[in-house]
Structure formats: structure tokens, C-alpha cells
Coordinates of C-alpha atoms and ligand atoms in Angstrom, one line a residue:
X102 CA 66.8 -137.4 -48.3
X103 CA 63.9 -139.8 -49.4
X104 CA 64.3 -142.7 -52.3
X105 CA 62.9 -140.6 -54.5
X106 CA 65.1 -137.1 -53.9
X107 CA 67.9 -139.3 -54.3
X108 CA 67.0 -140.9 -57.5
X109 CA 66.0 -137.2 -58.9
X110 CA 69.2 -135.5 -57.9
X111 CA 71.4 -138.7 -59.8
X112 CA 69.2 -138.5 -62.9
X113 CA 69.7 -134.8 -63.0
X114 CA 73.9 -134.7 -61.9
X115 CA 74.0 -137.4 -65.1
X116 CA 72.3 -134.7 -67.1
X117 CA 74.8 -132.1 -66.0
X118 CA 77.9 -134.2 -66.4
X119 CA 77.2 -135.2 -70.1
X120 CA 76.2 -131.6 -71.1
X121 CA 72.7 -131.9 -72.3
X122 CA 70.9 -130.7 -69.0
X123 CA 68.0 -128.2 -69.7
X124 CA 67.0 -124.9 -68.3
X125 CA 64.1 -122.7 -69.0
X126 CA 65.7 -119.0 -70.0
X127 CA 63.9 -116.0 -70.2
X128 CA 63.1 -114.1 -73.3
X129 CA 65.9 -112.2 -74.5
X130 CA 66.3 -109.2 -77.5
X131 CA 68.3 -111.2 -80.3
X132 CA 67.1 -111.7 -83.3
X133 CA 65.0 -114.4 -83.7
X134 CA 66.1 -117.0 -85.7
X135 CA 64.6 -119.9 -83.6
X136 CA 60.8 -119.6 -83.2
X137 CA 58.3 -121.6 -85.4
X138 CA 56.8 -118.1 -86.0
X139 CA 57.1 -118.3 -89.7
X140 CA 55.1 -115.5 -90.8
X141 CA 55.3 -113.3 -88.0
X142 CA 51.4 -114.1 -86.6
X143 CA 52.5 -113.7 -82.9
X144 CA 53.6 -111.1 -83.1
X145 CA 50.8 -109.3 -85.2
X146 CA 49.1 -106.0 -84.4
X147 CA 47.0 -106.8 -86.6
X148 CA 46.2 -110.0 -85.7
X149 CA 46.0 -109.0 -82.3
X150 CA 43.1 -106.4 -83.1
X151 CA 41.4 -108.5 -85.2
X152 CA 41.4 -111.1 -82.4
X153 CA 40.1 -108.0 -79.9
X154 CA 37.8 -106.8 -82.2
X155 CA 36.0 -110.5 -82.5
X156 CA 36.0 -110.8 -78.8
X157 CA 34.1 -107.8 -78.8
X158 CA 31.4 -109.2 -80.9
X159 CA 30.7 -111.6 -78.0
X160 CA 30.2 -109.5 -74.6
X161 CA 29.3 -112.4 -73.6
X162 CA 31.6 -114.8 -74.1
X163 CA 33.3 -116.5 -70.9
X164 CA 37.1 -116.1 -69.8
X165 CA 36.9 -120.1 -69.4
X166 CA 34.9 -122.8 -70.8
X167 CA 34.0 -124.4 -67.6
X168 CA 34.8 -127.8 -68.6
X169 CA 35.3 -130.2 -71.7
X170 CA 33.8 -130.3 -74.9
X171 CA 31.6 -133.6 -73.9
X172 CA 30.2 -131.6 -70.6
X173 CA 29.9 -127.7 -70.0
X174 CA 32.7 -126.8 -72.7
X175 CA 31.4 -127.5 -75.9
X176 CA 30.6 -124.2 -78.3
X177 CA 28.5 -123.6 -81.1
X178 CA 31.3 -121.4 -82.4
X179 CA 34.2 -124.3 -81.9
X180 CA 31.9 -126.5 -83.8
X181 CA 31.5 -123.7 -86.8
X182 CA 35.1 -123.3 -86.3
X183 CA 36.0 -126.8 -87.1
X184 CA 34.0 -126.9 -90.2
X185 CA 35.3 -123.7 -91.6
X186 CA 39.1 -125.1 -91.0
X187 CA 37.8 -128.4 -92.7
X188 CA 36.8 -126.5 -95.7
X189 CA 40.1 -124.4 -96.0
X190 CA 41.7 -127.0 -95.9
X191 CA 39.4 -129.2 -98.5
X192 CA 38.7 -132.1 -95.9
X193 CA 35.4 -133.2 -94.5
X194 CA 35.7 -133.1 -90.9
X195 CA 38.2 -131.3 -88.0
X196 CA 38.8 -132.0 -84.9
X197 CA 40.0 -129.6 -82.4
X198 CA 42.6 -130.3 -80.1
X199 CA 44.1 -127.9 -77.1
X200 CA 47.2 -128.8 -78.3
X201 CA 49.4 -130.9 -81.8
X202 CA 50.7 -133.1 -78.7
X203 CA 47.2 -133.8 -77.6
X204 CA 46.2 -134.3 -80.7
X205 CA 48.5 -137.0 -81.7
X206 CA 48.6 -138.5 -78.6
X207 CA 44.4 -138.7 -78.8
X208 CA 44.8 -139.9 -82.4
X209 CA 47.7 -142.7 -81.8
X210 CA 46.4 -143.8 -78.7
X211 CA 42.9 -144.5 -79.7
X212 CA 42.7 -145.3 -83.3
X213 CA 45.0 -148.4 -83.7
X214 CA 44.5 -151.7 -81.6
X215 CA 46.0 -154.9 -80.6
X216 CA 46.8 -156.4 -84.0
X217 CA 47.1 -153.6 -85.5
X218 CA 50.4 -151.5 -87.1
X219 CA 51.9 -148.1 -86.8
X220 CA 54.6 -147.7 -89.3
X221 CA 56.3 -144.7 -88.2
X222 CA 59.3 -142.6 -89.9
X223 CA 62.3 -142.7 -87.9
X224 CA 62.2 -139.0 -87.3
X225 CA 58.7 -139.0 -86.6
X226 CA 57.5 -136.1 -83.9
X227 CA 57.7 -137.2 -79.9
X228 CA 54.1 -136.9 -79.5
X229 CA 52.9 -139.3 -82.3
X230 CA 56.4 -141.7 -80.4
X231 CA 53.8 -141.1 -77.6
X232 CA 50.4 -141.4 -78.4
X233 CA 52.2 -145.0 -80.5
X234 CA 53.4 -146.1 -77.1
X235 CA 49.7 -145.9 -75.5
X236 CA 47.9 -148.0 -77.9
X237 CA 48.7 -151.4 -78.0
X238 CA 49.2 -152.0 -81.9
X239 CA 52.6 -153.4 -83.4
X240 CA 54.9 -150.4 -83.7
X241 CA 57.7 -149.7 -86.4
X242 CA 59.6 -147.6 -87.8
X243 CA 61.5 -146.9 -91.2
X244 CA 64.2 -145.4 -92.5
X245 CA 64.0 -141.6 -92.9
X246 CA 62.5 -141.2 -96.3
X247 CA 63.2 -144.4 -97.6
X248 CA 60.5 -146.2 -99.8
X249 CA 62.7 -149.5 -99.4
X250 CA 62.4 -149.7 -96.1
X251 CA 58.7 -148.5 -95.7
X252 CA 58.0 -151.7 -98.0
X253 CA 59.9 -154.1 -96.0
X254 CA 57.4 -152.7 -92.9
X255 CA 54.3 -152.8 -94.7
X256 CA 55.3 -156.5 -95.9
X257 CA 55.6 -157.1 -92.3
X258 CA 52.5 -155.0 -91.0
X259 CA 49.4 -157.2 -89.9
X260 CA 45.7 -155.8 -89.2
X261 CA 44.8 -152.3 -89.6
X262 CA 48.0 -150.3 -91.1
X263 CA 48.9 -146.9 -90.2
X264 CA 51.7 -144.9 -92.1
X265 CA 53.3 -141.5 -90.2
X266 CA 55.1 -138.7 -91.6
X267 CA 54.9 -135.6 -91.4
X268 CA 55.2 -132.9 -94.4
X269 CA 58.2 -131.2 -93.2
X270 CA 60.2 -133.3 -90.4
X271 CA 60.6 -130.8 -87.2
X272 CA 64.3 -131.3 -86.9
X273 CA 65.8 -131.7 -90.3
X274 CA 62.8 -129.3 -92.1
X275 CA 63.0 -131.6 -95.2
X276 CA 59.9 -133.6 -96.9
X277 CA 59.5 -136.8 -97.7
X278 CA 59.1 -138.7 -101.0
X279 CA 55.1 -137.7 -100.3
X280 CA 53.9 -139.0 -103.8
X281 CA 56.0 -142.5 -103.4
X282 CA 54.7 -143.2 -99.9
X283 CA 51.1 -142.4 -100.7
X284 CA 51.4 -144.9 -103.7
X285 CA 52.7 -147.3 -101.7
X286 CA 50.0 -147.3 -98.8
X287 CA 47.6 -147.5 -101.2
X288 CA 49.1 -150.5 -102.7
X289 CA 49.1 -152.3 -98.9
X290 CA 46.1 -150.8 -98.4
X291 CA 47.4 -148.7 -95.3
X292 CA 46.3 -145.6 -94.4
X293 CA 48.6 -142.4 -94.5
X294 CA 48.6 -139.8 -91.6
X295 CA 50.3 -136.9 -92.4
X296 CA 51.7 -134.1 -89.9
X297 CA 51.3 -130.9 -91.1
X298 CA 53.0 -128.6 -88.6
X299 CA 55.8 -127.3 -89.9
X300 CA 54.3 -127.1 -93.6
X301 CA 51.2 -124.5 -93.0
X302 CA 52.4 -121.6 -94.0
X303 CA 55.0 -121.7 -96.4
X304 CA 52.1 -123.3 -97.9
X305 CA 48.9 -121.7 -96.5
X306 CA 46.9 -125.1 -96.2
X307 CA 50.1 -127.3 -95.8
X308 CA 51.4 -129.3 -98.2
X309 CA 48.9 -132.1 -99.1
X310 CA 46.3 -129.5 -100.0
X311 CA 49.9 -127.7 -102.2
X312 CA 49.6 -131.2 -104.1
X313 CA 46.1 -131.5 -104.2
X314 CA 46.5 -135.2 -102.3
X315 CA 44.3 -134.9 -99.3
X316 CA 41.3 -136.7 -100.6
X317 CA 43.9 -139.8 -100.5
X318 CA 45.0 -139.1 -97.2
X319 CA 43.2 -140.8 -94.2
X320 CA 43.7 -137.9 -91.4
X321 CA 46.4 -134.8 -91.2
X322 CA 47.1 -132.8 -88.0
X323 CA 47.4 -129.0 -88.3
X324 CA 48.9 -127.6 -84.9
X325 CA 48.3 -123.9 -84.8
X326 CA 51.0 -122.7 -82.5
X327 CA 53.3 -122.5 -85.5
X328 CA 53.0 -120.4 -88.8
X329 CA 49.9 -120.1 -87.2
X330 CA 51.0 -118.0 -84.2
X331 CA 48.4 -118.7 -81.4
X332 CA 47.5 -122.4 -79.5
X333 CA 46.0 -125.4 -80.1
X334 CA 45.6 -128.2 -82.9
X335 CA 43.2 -129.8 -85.4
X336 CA 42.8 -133.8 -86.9
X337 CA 41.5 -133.3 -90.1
X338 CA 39.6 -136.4 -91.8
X339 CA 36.1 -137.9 -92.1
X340 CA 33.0 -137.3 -90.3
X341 CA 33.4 -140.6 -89.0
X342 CA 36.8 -140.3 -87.4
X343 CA 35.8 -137.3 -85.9
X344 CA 33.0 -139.0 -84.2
X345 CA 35.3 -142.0 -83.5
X346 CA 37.9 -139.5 -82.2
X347 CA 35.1 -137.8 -80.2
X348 CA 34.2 -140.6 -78.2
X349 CA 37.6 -142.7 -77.7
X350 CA 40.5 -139.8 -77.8
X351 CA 41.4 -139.5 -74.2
X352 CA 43.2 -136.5 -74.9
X353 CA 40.0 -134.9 -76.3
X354 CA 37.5 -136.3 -73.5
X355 CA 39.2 -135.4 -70.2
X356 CA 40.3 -132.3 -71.1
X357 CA 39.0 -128.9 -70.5
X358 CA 37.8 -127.3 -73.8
X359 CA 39.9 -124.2 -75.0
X360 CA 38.5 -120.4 -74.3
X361 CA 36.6 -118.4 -76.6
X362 CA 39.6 -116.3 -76.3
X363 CA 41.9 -119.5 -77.7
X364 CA 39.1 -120.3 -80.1
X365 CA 38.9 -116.4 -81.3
X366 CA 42.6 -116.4 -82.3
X367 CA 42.3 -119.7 -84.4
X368 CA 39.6 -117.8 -86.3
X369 CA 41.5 -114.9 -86.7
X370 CA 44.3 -116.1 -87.5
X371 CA 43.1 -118.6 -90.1
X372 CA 41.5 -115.4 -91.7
X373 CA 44.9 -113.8 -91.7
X374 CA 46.3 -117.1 -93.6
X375 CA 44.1 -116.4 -96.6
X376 CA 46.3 -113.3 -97.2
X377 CA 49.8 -114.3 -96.7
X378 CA 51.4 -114.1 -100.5
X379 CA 53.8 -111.5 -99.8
X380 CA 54.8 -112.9 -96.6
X381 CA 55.4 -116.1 -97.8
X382 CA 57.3 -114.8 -101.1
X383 CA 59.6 -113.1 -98.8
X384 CA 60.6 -115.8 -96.8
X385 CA 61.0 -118.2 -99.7
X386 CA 63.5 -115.7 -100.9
X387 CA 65.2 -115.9 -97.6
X388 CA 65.4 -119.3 -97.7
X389 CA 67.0 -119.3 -101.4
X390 CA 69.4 -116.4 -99.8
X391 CA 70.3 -118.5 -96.7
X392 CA 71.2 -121.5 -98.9
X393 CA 73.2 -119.6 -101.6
X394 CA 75.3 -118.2 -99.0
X395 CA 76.2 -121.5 -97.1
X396 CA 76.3 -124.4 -99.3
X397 CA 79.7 -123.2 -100.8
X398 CA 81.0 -123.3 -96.7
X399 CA 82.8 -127.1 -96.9
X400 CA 82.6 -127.2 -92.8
X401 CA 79.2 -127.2 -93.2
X402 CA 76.5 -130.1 -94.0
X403 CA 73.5 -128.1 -94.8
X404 CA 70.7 -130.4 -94.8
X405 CA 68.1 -130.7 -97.5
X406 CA 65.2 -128.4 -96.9
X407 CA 63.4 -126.1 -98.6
X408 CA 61.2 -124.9 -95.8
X409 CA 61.6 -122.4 -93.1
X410 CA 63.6 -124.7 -90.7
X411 CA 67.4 -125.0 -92.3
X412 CA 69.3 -126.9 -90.6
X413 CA 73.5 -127.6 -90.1
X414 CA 74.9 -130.2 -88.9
X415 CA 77.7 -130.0 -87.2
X416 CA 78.4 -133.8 -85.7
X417 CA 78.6 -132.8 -81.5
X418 CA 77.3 -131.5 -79.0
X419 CA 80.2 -129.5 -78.2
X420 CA 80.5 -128.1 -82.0
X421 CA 76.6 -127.2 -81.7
X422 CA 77.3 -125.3 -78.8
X423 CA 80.5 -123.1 -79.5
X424 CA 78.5 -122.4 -83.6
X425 CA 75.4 -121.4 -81.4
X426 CA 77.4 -119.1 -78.7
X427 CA 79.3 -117.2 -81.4
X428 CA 75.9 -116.9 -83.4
X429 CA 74.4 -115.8 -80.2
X430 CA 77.3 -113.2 -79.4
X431 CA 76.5 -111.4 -83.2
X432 CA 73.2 -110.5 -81.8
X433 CA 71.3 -113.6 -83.3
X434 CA 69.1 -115.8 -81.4
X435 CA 69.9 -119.4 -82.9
X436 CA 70.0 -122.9 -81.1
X437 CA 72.0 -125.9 -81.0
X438 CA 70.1 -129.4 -81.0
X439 CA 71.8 -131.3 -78.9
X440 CA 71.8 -135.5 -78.5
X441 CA 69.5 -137.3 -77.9
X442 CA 67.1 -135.2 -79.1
X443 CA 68.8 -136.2 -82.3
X444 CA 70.8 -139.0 -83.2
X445 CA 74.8 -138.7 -81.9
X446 CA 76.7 -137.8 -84.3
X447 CA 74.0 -135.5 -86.3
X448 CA 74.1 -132.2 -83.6
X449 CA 72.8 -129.4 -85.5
X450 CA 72.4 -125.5 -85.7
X451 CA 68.3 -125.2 -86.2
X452 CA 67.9 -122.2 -87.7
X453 CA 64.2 -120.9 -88.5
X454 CA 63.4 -117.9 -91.2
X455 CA 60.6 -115.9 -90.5
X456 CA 59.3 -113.3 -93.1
X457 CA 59.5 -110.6 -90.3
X458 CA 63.8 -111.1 -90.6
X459 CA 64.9 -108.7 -92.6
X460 CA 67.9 -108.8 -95.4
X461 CA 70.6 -107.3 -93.3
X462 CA 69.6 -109.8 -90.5
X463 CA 69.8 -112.7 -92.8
X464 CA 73.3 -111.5 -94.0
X465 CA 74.5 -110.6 -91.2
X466 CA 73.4 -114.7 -89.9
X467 CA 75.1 -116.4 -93.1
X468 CA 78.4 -113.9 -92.9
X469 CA 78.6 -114.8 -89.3
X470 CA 78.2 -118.4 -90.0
X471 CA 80.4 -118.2 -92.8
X472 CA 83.1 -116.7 -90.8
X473 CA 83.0 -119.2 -87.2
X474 CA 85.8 -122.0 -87.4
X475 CA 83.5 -124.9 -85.2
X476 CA 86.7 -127.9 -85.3
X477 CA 87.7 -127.4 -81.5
Ligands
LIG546 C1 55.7 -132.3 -86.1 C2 55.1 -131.8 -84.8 N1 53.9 -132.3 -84.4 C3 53.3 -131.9 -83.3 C4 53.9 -131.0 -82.4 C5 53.2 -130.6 -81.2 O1 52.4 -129.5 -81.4 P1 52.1 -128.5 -80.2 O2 53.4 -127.7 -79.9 O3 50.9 -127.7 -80.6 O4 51.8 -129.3 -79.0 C6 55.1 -130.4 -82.8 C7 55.7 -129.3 -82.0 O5 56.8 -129.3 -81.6 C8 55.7 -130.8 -84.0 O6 56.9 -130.3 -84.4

């Protein structure tokens, strides 16, 4: 077996041995208490015929683009597109992305340069972590929420500053002191970037536009494969960092444009975001239910979050997984994040609401839960 063989084989037996190794799984019929499907989009008929019956208003419309934006792949509609996503969500500019991971990655790895700082939340997504890592500014990070410790960076930040969050964190589903860490930006004249993934929805234009701060805000990402149900992403900001991001985002240059049929089901489904009321009243009353029925459970640490993603930690990888089995063996599709994709010690139960659950299901999740002994 070559060098190479050999070294894959270790890395992977070290994997097995200390329990975190990962393995794609099929689709499966539990109830879905894991996808970022929020408010049911992907798996709307209605969306789904509003997204045919669009397509059918352009007979001509390719299966591909042919190429990237800069070359054969640009479209009149992605450009109308990005402007009507600007407006909904009151900024100037959008930029579309075929992906939130290409989008940060674009944004990180372009904007800031030698000399400059990235001033990062500790929790911050893996794809702004990446996009960081490509340019060549100073990185750091600061404690999770903590105003303190953002100071003590922002003392220490030379050059052009650049302050991360995002509006509700992935893996813990809380949101940060928003207000406080605006104020202080402006103070050290840093700019705030503000990752909006996790809040559209719940809040139909995410969060910043909920506290009417995104004039103050230098750029937000909006990745649409969440509440959003369909593909893709948008960096929402000026004109001028959309041209900047135009010419110098690798991730945006080299790539192959999205389809009509991608670009379609943004449209679509950022129509169908104008009219989610009901469905977001229902799963904010989920969420209240959920976190009535656990926080009296003392073997529990239900973390703070008002959002969609509720979260319990449970402090191993092996308690993550035996809370997760006996979830999964009552017929509800919940997952245990393991270390290192969070810190050792904070292994969790992620569970996501969805305003497609229905009561019984959401019961039948906190009785379960209330009823599993995890201390092995
Ligand atoms: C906070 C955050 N930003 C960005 C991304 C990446 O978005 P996408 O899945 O569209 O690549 C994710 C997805 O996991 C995310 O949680």
C-alpha cells in the first residue's frame, strides 16, 4: 500500500477508535427533528409549483448556466434577483453566492489583508474559520458573547477591523449581545459582519432587519438552504462591496454560476417568506412548549436559545449518543454533536423545531426526553 493509503487508513482507524468517525446515512422516516428546514419550505407543494410554474414562464431558460457569472453565466434575472433580496431585506446591494460556505469563504478571503484584523466569536461558523484562514490578516477570536473580551481584541486589533457573529450561533442557537457589540465596533471604528443563517425565518428578514440595525452593519450573509429551503447564499452590503466582492472573491469568480432552476427557487421562495406569520407563530409556540417541558429536567443543561435550534448538553460523547439512540428508537430523528465539532466537555442533543412538527410530535420529543436516564 502507497504512503499515502497508509496515512488515510491511520487517520481514519484514529477516527473509529475514539468514536467520532462519520458516515453518510440514508434518509430515513422519523420525525424530523434535525433539519434547518424551519418553516417547512423544502418540503412545500406549494413552493414546489410556484417554482414550476416560474420555470414555465422561461421556455427558454437553460438546464445550466454554461459557466461563471464573469463569463457565459451571468443573468439578467440573477442580477434582478439580487436587488429584490437587497430590498427585502433593506440593504443596498447582494451578492449571490452558490453557497453560505462560498460566500464566507469569498468574503473572508478577499476583504481583509496583511495588517489587517478579523475578530471572530469563538463559536463562529467553519466556513468564516475558513475563508479567515485564506487571507492573510491578524486573526482572533473572543469569548462567546462576551463584550469584555471583544474589547480586549479590538484594543489589540491593528489596520482595517472586522467583527464576526452571527445572529443565532449554529450550534448553541443563541444570539449574541447584538446591540452591545454593534456599539462597541462603532466605538473602535470596526466594521460588524453579521451571519444570518439560522435567524431568517423565525424572523422573515433575519434579525438585524427584526432590530432595525442594518444600516449600521457593514455586510450580513443570508444562506438560503435553511428556513429558506432551496441552495445557495447572499452578502448583503454596499454597492461598492459588491463590486469589490465581484472582482476579488475567489469563491465568486471561478465558480460556475447557479441554474435558472437554482435561481427560480430563491425567487420563489423569498416570495413565500413574505407570508410566513402563521408558520412562524407556530413554531415560536413550539419553542415556548419545548422549553417549558424541559427546563424543570435537573439532568439536563438546556442552553439559552430562543430560536428554532434548542440545544442540551449533555457533557460526552458517549451521553450524546445513548440520549440520541433512545430519541431515535421513539420514532424521532434527533442528533448528537459530538467533539470536536464542539468543545469536549459540551456534547449536545441539537434538536431543530420546524412549524411542520406537530403538538403530539413535540410531546411525544419532551416526554421522551423527560423520561431517558443519560448517566451511564
Ligand atoms: C452560520 C452558518 N453560516 C454558513 C453556513 C454555510 O451555509 P451553506 O450550507 O449554504 O454552505 C452554515 C451552514 O451550516 C451556517 O450554519
Amino acid at each position: 500500500m502507497g504512503t499515502a493509503d497508509t496515512f488515510i487508513k491511520n487517520r481514519l482507524d484514529e477516527r473509529k477508535a475514539s468514536g467520532i468517525y462519520r458516515m453518510l446515512k440514508p434518509e430515513n422516516s422519523l420525525v424530523d427533528f434535525c433539519s434547518n428546514d424551519y418553516l417547512g419550505f423544502a418540503r412545500s407543494a406549494m413552493l414546489k409549483n410556484n417554482i414550476v410554474a416560474e420555470m414555465a414562464h422561461y421556455p427558454d431558460s437553460l438546464n445550466g448556466s454554461t459557466g461563471s457569472r464573469l463569463l457565459s453565466g451571468n443573468l439578467k434575472y440573477a442580477e434582478e434577483l439580487e436587488q429584490q433580496i437587497a430590498i427585502f431585506h433593506e440593504a443596498e446591494a447582494g451578492l449571490l453566492f452558490n453557497s453560505g460556505y462560498d460566500a464566507n469563504v469569498g468574503l473572508f478571503s478577499s476583504l481583509p489583508q496583511k495588517g489587517h484584523a478579523i475578530i471572530c466569536d469563538e463559536l463562529i461558523h467553519a466556513s468564516i474559520i475558513d475563508g479567515a484562514r485564506l487571507s492573510h490578516a491578524n486573526r482572533y477570536t473572543f469569548r462567546h458573547n462576551d463584550l469584555e473580551s471583544l474589547e480586549g481584541k479590538l484594543k489589540q486589533a491593528k489596520g482595517n477591523c472586522y467583527v464576526v457573529i452571527e445572529s443565532v450561533y449554529s450550534m448553541d442557537g443563541d444570539t449574541p449581545p447584538i446591540l452591545g457589540i454593534l456599539q462597541l465596533t462603532e466605538r473602535y471604528n470596526a466594521n460588524l459582519i453579521v451571519d444570518e443563517a439560522h435567524a431568517v425565518g423565525l424572523y422573515p428578514a433575519g434579525l438585524i432587519s427584526e432590530l432595525g440595525l442594518q444600516n449600521r452593519i457593514f455586510a450580513r450573509i443570508v444562506t438560503f438552504g435553511k428556513a429558506l429551503g432551496c441552495h445557495g447564499a447572499v452578502v448583503l452590503g454596499s454597492n461598492l462591496l459588491r463590486e469589490y466582492l465581484i472582482n476579488f472573491a475567489r469563491s465568486f469568480v471561478y465558480t460556475t454560476a447557479a441554474s435558472f432552476h437554482q435561481l427560480a427557487s430563491v425567487k420563489m421562495a423569498y416570495e413565500l417568506l413574505k407570508e410566513v406569520d402563521d408558520e412562524a407563530n407556530v413554531l415560536r409556540n413550539y419553542i415556548f412548549l419545548f422549553k417549558q417541558k424541559l427546563n424543570n429536567n435537573s439532568q439536563y443543561k438546556l442552553l439559552p436559545s430562543d430560536s428554532a435550534i434548542q440545544c442540551i448538553v449533555v457533557n460526552s460523547n458517549g451521553n450524546a449518543k445513548h440520549v440520541s439512540g433512545q430519541l431515535q428508537a421513539a420514532g424521532l430523528d434527533v442528533r448528537a454533536i459530538l467533539s470536536p465539532t464542539v468543545a469536549t466537555g459540551t456534547e449536545r442533543i441539537r434538536i431543530c423545531m420546524h412549524s411542520f412538527n406537530t403538538l403530539e410530535q413535540v410531546k411525544l420529543l419532551t416526554s421522551t426526553l423527560n423520561t431517558i436516564t443519560h448517566a451511564q
